[in-house]
CSV table of N, CA and C and ligand atoms in Angstrom, one decimal:
chain,number,residue,atom,x,y,z
I,48,UNK,N,108.4,-96.9,-18.6
I,48,UNK,CA,108.5,-96.8,-20.4
I,48,UNK,C,107.8,-98.3,-20.3
I,49,UNK,N,106.3,-97.9,-21.2
I,49,UNK,CA,105.9,-99.5,-21.7
I,49,UNK,C,106.1,-99.6,-22.9
I,50,UNK,N,106.9,-100.9,-23.3
I,50,UNK,CA,107.2,-100.6,-25.2
I,50,UNK,C,106.3,-101.1,-26.1
I,51,UNK,N,105.0,-101.2,-25.1
I,51,UNK,CA,103.9,-101.3,-26.6
I,51,UNK,C,103.3,-100.0,-26.3
I,52,UNK,N,103.5,-99.0,-25.4
I,52,UNK,CA,102.5,-97.9,-25.7
I,52,UNK,C,103.3,-97.2,-26.3
I,53,UNK,N,101.7,-96.5,-26.9
I,53,UNK,CA,102.2,-95.1,-28.3
I,53,UNK,C,103.0,-94.1,-27.6
I,54,UNK,N,102.1,-93.5,-26.5
I,54,UNK,CA,102.7,-92.6,-26.3
I,54,UNK,C,104.4,-92.6,-25.6
I,55,UNK,N,104.1,-93.5,-24.9
I,55,UNK,CA,105.9,-94.0,-24.4
I,55,UNK,C,107.1,-93.7,-25.7
I,56,UNK,N,106.1,-94.5,-26.6
I,56,UNK,CA,107.0,-94.3,-28.2
I,56,UNK,C,107.6,-92.8,-28.5
I,57,UNK,N,106.3,-92.3,-28.2
I,57,UNK,CA,106.6,-90.9,-28.7
I,57,UNK,C,107.4,-89.8,-28.0
I,58,UNK,N,107.5,-90.2,-26.4
I,58,UNK,CA,108.3,-89.7,-25.7
I,58,UNK,C,109.8,-90.1,-26.0
I,59,UNK,N,109.7,-91.5,-26.3
I,59,UNK,CA,111.1,-91.7,-26.7
I,59,UNK,C,111.9,-91.4,-28.3
I,60,UNK,N,110.8,-91.2,-28.8
I,60,UNK,CA,110.9,-90.6,-30.1
I,60,UNK,C,111.1,-91.8,-31.4
I,61,UNK,N,110.7,-92.7,-30.5
I,61,UNK,CA,110.8,-94.4,-31.8
I,61,UNK,C,109.3,-93.6,-32.7
I,62,UNK,N,108.5,-92.8,-32.2
I,62,UNK,CA,107.3,-92.6,-33.1
I,62,UNK,C,107.5,-90.6,-33.6
I,63,UNK,N,107.5,-90.3,-34.6
I,63,UNK,CA,107.0,-88.6,-35.0
I,63,UNK,C,106.0,-88.1,-34.1
I,64,UNK,N,106.1,-87.0,-33.6
I,64,UNK,CA,104.8,-85.9,-33.2
I,64,UNK,C,105.6,-84.9,-33.2
I,65,UNK,N,104.5,-83.8,-33.0
I,65,UNK,CA,104.7,-82.5,-33.0
I,65,UNK,C,104.5,-81.9,-31.8
I,66,UNK,N,105.9,-82.0,-31.2
I,66,UNK,CA,105.9,-81.7,-29.9
I,66,UNK,C,106.0,-79.8,-29.7
I,67,UNK,N,105.2,-79.8,-28.5
I,67,UNK,CA,104.9,-78.5,-28.3
I,67,UNK,C,105.9,-77.7,-27.0
I,68,UNK,N,105.8,-78.6,-26.2
I,68,UNK,CA,106.7,-78.5,-24.8
I,68,UNK,C,107.0,-79.9,-24.1
I,69,UNK,N,108.3,-79.6,-23.9
I,69,UNK,CA,108.9,-80.6,-23.0
I,69,UNK,C,110.0,-79.8,-21.5
I,70,UNK,N,109.5,-81.1,-20.6
I,70,UNK,CA,110.5,-80.9,-19.5
I,70,UNK,C,111.4,-82.3,-18.7
I,71,UNK,N,111.5,-82.5,-17.9
I,71,UNK,CA,111.8,-83.7,-17.5
I,71,UNK,C,110.8,-84.7,-17.0
I,72,UNK,N,109.6,-83.9,-16.5
I,72,UNK,CA,108.4,-84.6,-16.2
I,72,UNK,C,107.4,-84.8,-17.6
I,73,UNK,N,106.9,-84.0,-18.2
I,73,UNK,CA,106.2,-84.0,-19.0
I,73,UNK,C,106.6,-83.6,-20.5
I,74,UNK,N,105.8,-84.1,-21.7
I,74,UNK,CA,105.6,-83.5,-23.2
I,74,UNK,C,104.2,-83.2,-23.1
I,75,UNK,N,104.3,-82.1,-24.8
I,75,UNK,CA,103.2,-82.1,-24.6
I,75,UNK,C,103.4,-81.9,-26.2
I,76,UNK,N,102.1,-82.2,-26.9
I,76,UNK,CA,102.1,-82.6,-28.5
I,76,UNK,C,101.1,-82.1,-29.1
I,77,UNK,N,100.9,-81.9,-30.2
I,77,UNK,CA,99.6,-81.4,-31.1
I,77,UNK,C,98.9,-82.7,-30.7
I,78,UNK,N,97.6,-83.1,-31.1
I,78,UNK,CA,96.7,-84.2,-31.3
I,78,UNK,C,96.7,-84.8,-32.7
I,79,UNK,N,96.9,-85.9,-33.3
I,79,UNK,CA,97.1,-86.0,-34.7
I,79,UNK,C,95.9,-86.0,-35.4
I,80,UNK,N,94.5,-85.9,-34.7
I,80,UNK,CA,93.4,-85.9,-35.1
I,80,UNK,C,92.7,-84.6,-34.4
I,81,UNK,N,92.9,-83.3,-34.7
I,81,UNK,CA,92.4,-82.1,-33.8
I,81,UNK,C,90.9,-82.0,-34.0
I,82,UNK,N,90.7,-81.8,-32.7
I,82,UNK,CA,88.6,-81.4,-32.1
I,82,UNK,C,88.2,-80.2,-32.3
I,83,UNK,N,89.5,-79.4,-32.4
I,83,UNK,CA,89.4,-78.0,-32.1
I,83,UNK,C,90.6,-77.0,-32.9
I,84,UNK,N,90.7,-76.0,-33.3
I,84,UNK,CA,91.7,-75.6,-33.7
I,84,UNK,C,93.0,-75.6,-32.7
I,85,UNK,N,93.1,-75.6,-31.4
I,85,UNK,CA,93.8,-75.8,-30.5
I,85,UNK,C,93.6,-77.4,-30.1
I,86,UNK,N,94.1,-78.4,-30.3
I,86,UNK,CA,94.2,-79.6,-29.6
I,86,UNK,C,95.4,-80.2,-29.2
I,87,UNK,N,95.6,-80.2,-28.0
I,87,UNK,CA,97.2,-80.6,-27.8
I,87,UNK,C,97.0,-81.9,-26.3
I,88,UNK,N,98.0,-82.5,-26.7
I,88,UNK,CA,98.0,-83.6,-25.4
I,88,UNK,C,99.2,-83.7,-24.6
I,89,UNK,N,98.9,-83.2,-23.1
I,89,UNK,CA,99.9,-82.9,-22.2
I,89,UNK,C,100.0,-84.3,-21.3
I,90,UNK,N,101.0,-84.9,-21.5
I,90,UNK,CA,101.1,-86.3,-20.9
I,90,UNK,C,102.6,-86.3,-19.9
I,91,UNK,N,102.4,-87.1,-18.8
I,91,UNK,CA,103.5,-87.4,-18.1
I,91,UNK,C,104.4,-88.3,-18.6
I,92,UNK,N,105.9,-88.5,-18.5
I,92,UNK,CA,107.1,-88.9,-19.0
I,92,UNK,C,106.8,-90.3,-18.5
I,93,UNK,N,106.5,-90.3,-17.2
I,93,UNK,CA,106.2,-91.6,-16.7
I,93,UNK,C,105.1,-92.5,-17.0
I,94,UNK,N,105.2,-93.9,-17.4
I,94,UNK,CA,103.7,-94.4,-17.8
I,94,UNK,C,103.1,-94.3,-16.7
I,95,UNK,N,102.0,-94.1,-16.7
I,95,UNK,CA,100.7,-94.4,-15.9
I,95,UNK,C,99.4,-94.6,-16.8
I,96,UNK,N,99.1,-95.9,-16.7
I,96,UNK,CA,97.8,-95.9,-18.2
I,96,UNK,C,96.5,-95.0,-17.6
I,97,UNK,N,96.0,-95.0,-16.8
I,97,UNK,CA,94.9,-94.2,-16.8
I,97,UNK,C,94.8,-93.5,-15.2
I,98,UNK,N,93.4,-92.8,-15.2
I,98,UNK,CA,93.2,-92.0,-13.7
I,98,UNK,C,93.0,-93.3,-12.6
I,99,UNK,N,92.6,-94.0,-13.0
I,99,UNK,CA,92.4,-95.1,-11.9
I,99,UNK,C,93.8,-95.7,-11.3
I,100,UNK,N,94.6,-95.6,-11.9
I,100,UNK,CA,96.2,-96.1,-11.6
I,100,UNK,C,97.1,-95.0,-10.9
I,101,UNK,N,96.2,-93.7,-10.7
I,101,UNK,CA,97.0,-92.8,-10.2
I,101,UNK,C,97.0,-92.8,-8.5
I,102,UNK,N,98.0,-92.5,-7.9
I,102,UNK,CA,98.2,-92.7,-6.6
I,102,UNK,C,98.1,-91.4,-5.5
I,103,UNK,N,98.4,-91.1,-4.7
I,103,UNK,CA,98.5,-89.9,-3.6
I,103,UNK,C,100.0,-89.8,-4.2
I,104,UNK,N,100.6,-90.1,-4.7
I,104,UNK,CA,102.5,-89.9,-4.8
I,104,UNK,C,101.9,-88.9,-6.3
I,105,UNK,N,101.0,-89.0,-6.9
I,105,UNK,CA,100.9,-88.6,-8.1
I,105,UNK,C,100.1,-86.9,-8.0
I,106,UNK,N,100.0,-86.7,-6.8
I,106,UNK,CA,99.5,-85.2,-6.9
I,106,UNK,C,100.3,-84.0,-7.3
I,107,UNK,N,101.3,-84.2,-7.0
I,107,UNK,CA,101.8,-82.9,-7.8
I,107,UNK,C,102.2,-83.1,-9.3
I,108,UNK,N,102.4,-84.2,-9.7
I,108,UNK,CA,102.3,-84.1,-11.1
I,108,UNK,C,101.3,-84.1,-11.7
I,109,UNK,N,100.1,-84.4,-11.1
I,109,UNK,CA,98.8,-84.0,-11.8
I,109,UNK,C,98.1,-82.7,-11.9
I,110,UNK,N,99.0,-81.7,-10.9
I,110,UNK,CA,98.9,-80.6,-10.8
I,110,UNK,C,100.0,-79.6,-11.9
I,111,UNK,N,101.1,-80.3,-12.0
I,111,UNK,CA,102.0,-79.9,-13.0
I,111,UNK,C,101.1,-79.9,-14.2
I,112,UNK,N,100.4,-81.1,-14.7
I,112,UNK,CA,99.6,-81.5,-15.8
I,112,UNK,C,98.8,-80.0,-16.2
I,113,UNK,N,98.0,-79.6,-15.2
I,113,UNK,CA,97.1,-78.6,-15.1
I,113,UNK,C,97.9,-77.3,-15.5
I,114,UNK,N,98.7,-77.5,-14.9
I,114,UNK,CA,99.5,-75.7,-14.7
I,114,UNK,C,100.2,-75.6,-16.4
I,115,UNK,N,100.6,-76.9,-16.6
I,115,UNK,CA,101.6,-76.8,-18.0
I,115,UNK,C,99.8,-76.5,-19.0
I,116,UNK,N,99.1,-77.1,-18.8
I,116,UNK,CA,97.7,-76.8,-19.8
I,116,UNK,C,97.8,-75.5,-20.0
I,117,UNK,N,97.1,-75.0,-18.6
I,117,UNK,CA,97.1,-73.7,-18.9
I,117,UNK,C,97.9,-72.7,-19.3
I,118,UNK,N,99.2,-72.6,-19.1
I,118,UNK,CA,100.4,-72.3,-19.6
I,118,UNK,C,100.4,-72.5,-21.0
I,119,UNK,N,100.4,-73.5,-21.8
I,119,UNK,CA,100.0,-73.7,-23.4
I,119,UNK,C,98.8,-73.0,-24.2
I,120,UNK,N,97.6,-72.8,-23.1
I,120,UNK,CA,96.1,-72.8,-23.5
I,120,UNK,C,97.0,-70.9,-23.6
I,121,UNK,N,97.3,-70.3,-22.8
I,121,UNK,CA,97.5,-69.0,-22.4
I,121,UNK,C,98.8,-68.4,-24.0
I,122,UNK,N,99.6,-69.5,-24.1
I,122,UNK,CA,100.6,-69.3,-24.9
I,122,UNK,C,100.0,-69.0,-26.5
I,123,UNK,N,98.8,-69.8,-26.7
I,123,UNK,CA,98.3,-70.5,-27.9
I,123,UNK,C,97.0,-69.0,-28.1
I,124,UNK,N,97.0,-68.0,-27.4
I,124,UNK,CA,95.8,-67.0,-27.3
I,124,UNK,C,94.2,-67.7,-26.9
I,125,UNK,N,94.3,-68.7,-25.9
I,125,UNK,CA,92.9,-69.0,-25.8
I,125,UNK,C,92.5,-68.9,-24.4
I,126,UNK,N,93.5,-68.4,-23.5
I,126,UNK,CA,93.2,-68.5,-21.9
I,126,UNK,C,92.1,-67.7,-21.7
I,127,UNK,N,92.0,-66.7,-22.5
I,127,UNK,CA,90.8,-65.8,-21.9
I,127,UNK,C,89.7,-66.0,-22.7
I,128,UNK,N,89.6,-66.3,-23.7
I,128,UNK,CA,88.5,-67.0,-24.6
I,128,UNK,C,87.9,-68.0,-23.8
I,129,UNK,N,88.8,-68.6,-23.7
I,129,UNK,CA,88.5,-70.1,-22.6
I,129,UNK,C,88.5,-71.7,-23.5
I,130,UNK,N,88.8,-72.4,-22.7
I,130,UNK,CA,89.4,-73.8,-23.1
I,130,UNK,C,88.8,-75.0,-22.1
I,131,UNK,N,89.0,-76.3,-22.6
I,131,UNK,CA,88.6,-77.4,-21.8
I,131,UNK,C,89.6,-78.3,-21.8
I,132,UNK,N,89.8,-79.0,-20.2
I,132,UNK,CA,90.9,-79.6,-20.4
I,132,UNK,C,89.9,-81.0,-20.0
I,133,UNK,N,90.3,-82.2,-20.8
I,133,UNK,CA,89.8,-83.4,-20.2
I,133,UNK,C,90.6,-84.6,-20.3
I,134,UNK,N,90.3,-85.6,-19.4
I,134,UNK,CA,91.0,-86.8,-19.1
I,134,UNK,C,89.8,-88.1,-19.1
I,135,UNK,N,90.3,-88.6,-20.0
I,135,UNK,CA,89.1,-89.6,-20.4
I,135,UNK,C,89.6,-90.8,-20.0
I,136,UNK,N,88.9,-92.0,-19.3
I,136,UNK,CA,89.1,-92.8,-18.5
I,136,UNK,C,88.2,-94.6,-18.8
I,137,UNK,N,89.4,-95.5,-19.6
I,137,UNK,CA,89.0,-96.4,-19.9
I,137,UNK,C,87.8,-96.2,-20.5
I,138,UNK,N,86.9,-97.5,-21.1
I,138,UNK,CA,86.4,-97.7,-22.4
I,138,UNK,C,84.9,-96.5,-22.4
I,139,UNK,N,84.2,-96.8,-21.1
I,139,UNK,CA,83.0,-95.5,-21.5
I,139,UNK,C,83.6,-94.6,-21.5
I,140,UNK,N,84.4,-94.0,-20.8
I,140,UNK,CA,85.3,-92.8,-20.6
I,140,UNK,C,85.7,-92.3,-22.0
I,141,UNK,N,86.1,-93.2,-23.1
I,141,UNK,CA,86.6,-92.8,-24.5
I,141,UNK,C,87.9,-93.1,-24.8
I,142,UNK,N,88.7,-93.5,-23.7
I,142,UNK,CA,90.1,-93.9,-23.5
I,142,UNK,C,90.4,-94.4,-24.2
I,143,UNK,N,91.0,-94.0,-25.6
I,143,UNK,CA,91.6,-95.1,-26.4
I,143,UNK,C,93.2,-95.1,-26.5
I,144,UNK,N,93.7,-94.5,-26.2
I,144,UNK,CA,95.4,-94.4,-25.6
I,144,UNK,C,95.8,-94.9,-23.9
I,145,UNK,N,96.2,-95.8,-23.6
I,145,UNK,CA,96.5,-96.3,-22.1
I,145,UNK,C,97.5,-95.6,-21.9
I,146,UNK,N,97.9,-94.4,-22.0
I,146,UNK,CA,98.7,-93.6,-21.2
I,146,UNK,C,98.0,-92.5,-20.7
I,147,UNK,N,98.3,-92.0,-19.6
I,147,UNK,CA,97.5,-90.9,-19.3
I,147,UNK,C,97.7,-89.6,-19.8
I,148,UNK,N,96.6,-89.2,-20.0
I,148,UNK,CA,97.1,-88.0,-21.2
I,148,UNK,C,95.7,-86.9,-21.1
I,149,UNK,N,96.4,-85.6,-20.7
I,149,UNK,CA,95.2,-84.5,-20.5
I,149,UNK,C,95.0,-83.4,-22.0
I,150,UNK,N,93.8,-84.0,-22.5
I,150,UNK,CA,93.5,-82.9,-24.0
I,150,UNK,C,93.1,-81.3,-23.6
I,151,UNK,N,94.0,-80.6,-24.0
I,151,UNK,CA,93.6,-79.3,-24.4
I,151,UNK,C,93.0,-79.0,-25.4
I,152,UNK,N,91.6,-78.2,-25.7
I,152,UNK,CA,91.0,-78.0,-26.6
I,152,UNK,C,90.6,-76.5,-26.6
I,153,UNK,N,90.9,-75.9,-27.2
I,153,UNK,CA,90.1,-74.4,-27.9
I,153,UNK,C,90.1,-73.7,-29.0
I,154,UNK,N,89.7,-72.7,-28.7
I,154,UNK,CA,89.9,-71.7,-30.6
I,154,UNK,C,88.7,-71.8,-31.3
I,155,UNK,N,87.5,-72.6,-30.6
I,155,UNK,CA,86.1,-72.3,-31.1
I,155,UNK,C,85.4,-72.7,-30.0
I,156,UNK,N,83.9,-72.3,-30.1
I,156,UNK,CA,82.9,-72.5,-29.1
I,156,UNK,C,83.0,-73.9,-28.8
I,157,UNK,N,83.1,-74.7,-27.9
I,157,UNK,CA,82.6,-76.1,-27.3
I,157,UNK,C,81.4,-76.0,-27.1
I,158,UNK,N,80.8,-77.6,-27.2
I,158,UNK,CA,79.3,-77.6,-26.5
I,158,UNK,C,79.5,-78.2,-25.5
I,159,UNK,N,78.1,-78.8,-24.9
I,159,UNK,CA,78.2,-79.2,-23.8
I,159,UNK,C,78.9,-81.1,-23.7
I,160,UNK,N,78.7,-81.7,-23.2
I,160,UNK,CA,79.7,-82.6,-23.2
I,160,UNK,C,78.4,-84.0,-23.5
I,161,UNK,N,78.8,-85.1,-24.1
I,161,UNK,CA,77.9,-86.0,-24.0
I,161,UNK,C,77.3,-86.2,-25.5
P,277,5GP,P1,91.8,-90.7,-26.1
P,277,5GP,O1,90.5,-91.1,-27.1
P,277,5GP,O2,92.3,-91.8,-25.3
P,277,5GP,O3,91.4,-89.9,-24.5
P,277,5GP,O4,92.7,-89.8,-26.8
P,277,5GP,C1,93.8,-90.2,-27.4
P,277,5GP,C2,94.0,-89.4,-28.3
P,277,5GP,O5,95.5,-89.4,-28.9
P,277,5GP,C3,93.2,-88.9,-29.5
P,277,5GP,O6,92.8,-87.7,-29.5
P,277,5GP,C4,93.9,-89.6,-30.6
P,277,5GP,O7,93.9,-88.3,-32.0
P,277,5GP,C5,95.2,-89.1,-30.5
P,277,5GP,N1,96.2,-89.7,-31.1
P,277,5GP,C6,96.2,-91.0,-31.3
P,277,5GP,N2,97.6,-91.8,-31.7
P,277,5GP,C7,98.4,-90.6,-31.8
P,277,5GP,C8,99.4,-90.6,-32.4
P,277,5GP,O8,99.8,-91.4,-32.9
P,277,5GP,N3,100.0,-89.3,-32.9
P,277,5GP,C9,99.2,-88.3,-31.8
P,277,5GP,N4,100.0,-87.0,-31.7
P,277,5GP,N5,98.3,-88.4,-31.4
P,277,5GP,C10,97.9,-89.3,-31.3
P,278,ZN,ZN1,103.2,-95.0,-21.9
């Protein structure tokens, strides 16, 4: 828990969010500014700031993030049509919230990156 972190506050219900999944390790909620019909964020409950801060010990957690995103895609009817998973890292990667999060985007034709 990082008391200055927006997503830690969402985990602790200090800030409201539209939660779509929760277990002991992960939380998923709808993005406040959706860039596609489905736009969710899947986050670990442990505070990890960026991809740069991950260690070998986090390999299992990362796998669970991807598998949960896949399941949410399936539940939202976009597994077959297709979706995009995004992890932004630091300023030039477009990261604005410094608590690791995976974007799940889908429900429309997504274009190339950049
Ligand atoms: P980043 O740019 O760091 O990869 O993504 C941060 C994402 O968090 C953005 O898509 C932004 O819309 C979303 N976001 C920022 N603040 C909030 C919030 O208070 N609630 C929710 N649900 N999403 C947020
Ligand atoms: Zn945090």
